[in-house]
Amino acid sequence: MTAPPVPVVPLNLWFEAARGAVVLNIVVLVALVTVWGRNYRSHGAKHTLGLLIFACILLAQNLLAVYLYSFHSTFHSWVYDSAPIARRGTMALNVLEFVALAFLAWITWE
């Protein structure tokens, strides 16, 4: 007797783009937390502390999103099987967040 075939989940480009944007957000946020943490330790400015806390909270949100997209089967199937407009909207939000973070990173390193 052979084992039943494992169902193949079709690739959904919108879903994968959203997950990819979240991973990129994490990379940029880790870099920003590193820079702003170093700057806060050396200067102690409240503005830098605010940026550091903001980045840490946004990093936590993106880490949760990557967990939900990648490892939480109920959430994964809920988003994956949702209407196409929901997948596109989710992807657009994550990509827009990446654009904003990339601009913030560029300003920080300028």
XYZ file of N, CA and C in Angstrom, residues 29 31-41 48-49 51-55 104-105 108:
66
model
N 14.588 46.748 9.658
C 14.346 47.143 11.053
C 15.476 46.708 11.976
N 18.581 46.482 11.150
C 19.656 47.447 10.891
C 19.364 48.784 11.572
N 18.119 49.249 11.478
C 17.765 50.529 12.108
C 17.863 50.451 13.632
N 17.407 49.345 14.216
C 17.508 49.178 15.676
C 18.972 49.198 16.087
N 19.836 48.577 15.313
C 21.265 48.565 15.622
C 21.847 49.982 15.603
N 21.551 50.716 14.543
C 22.085 52.082 14.416
C 21.510 52.985 15.493
N 20.186 52.969 15.657
C 19.554 53.859 16.636
C 19.913 53.471 18.068
N 20.101 52.179 18.328
C 20.529 51.748 19.661
C 21.921 52.257 19.981
N 22.814 52.162 19.013
C 24.182 52.665 19.183
C 24.173 54.182 19.383
N 23.360 54.867 18.574
C 23.280 56.328 18.707
C 22.686 56.741 20.049
N 21.680 56.017 20.513
C 21.075 56.377 21.799
C 22.064 56.169 22.940
N 22.843 55.081 22.875
C 23.839 54.846 23.925
C 24.910 55.923 23.950
N 16.031 59.960 19.460
C 16.614 58.673 19.073
C 15.970 57.540 19.850
N 15.682 57.765 21.127
C 14.988 56.752 21.928
C 13.603 56.481 21.341
N 12.671 56.812 18.193
C 12.864 56.032 16.969
C 13.203 54.582 17.294
N 14.013 54.374 18.310
C 14.407 53.028 18.715
C 13.199 52.222 19.204
N 12.382 52.825 20.044
C 11.191 52.134 20.554
C 10.212 51.846 19.419
N 10.003 52.836 18.543
C 9.137 52.648 17.389
C 9.610 51.470 16.543
N 10.907 51.414 16.254
C 11.458 50.338 15.429
C 11.323 48.975 16.119
N 13.362 55.622 5.378
C 13.849 55.974 6.714
C 15.288 55.501 6.901
N 15.610 54.317 6.399
C 16.985 53.820 6.482
C 17.923 54.685 5.666
N 18.536 57.788 7.582
C 19.358 57.524 8.762
C 20.836 57.412 8.381
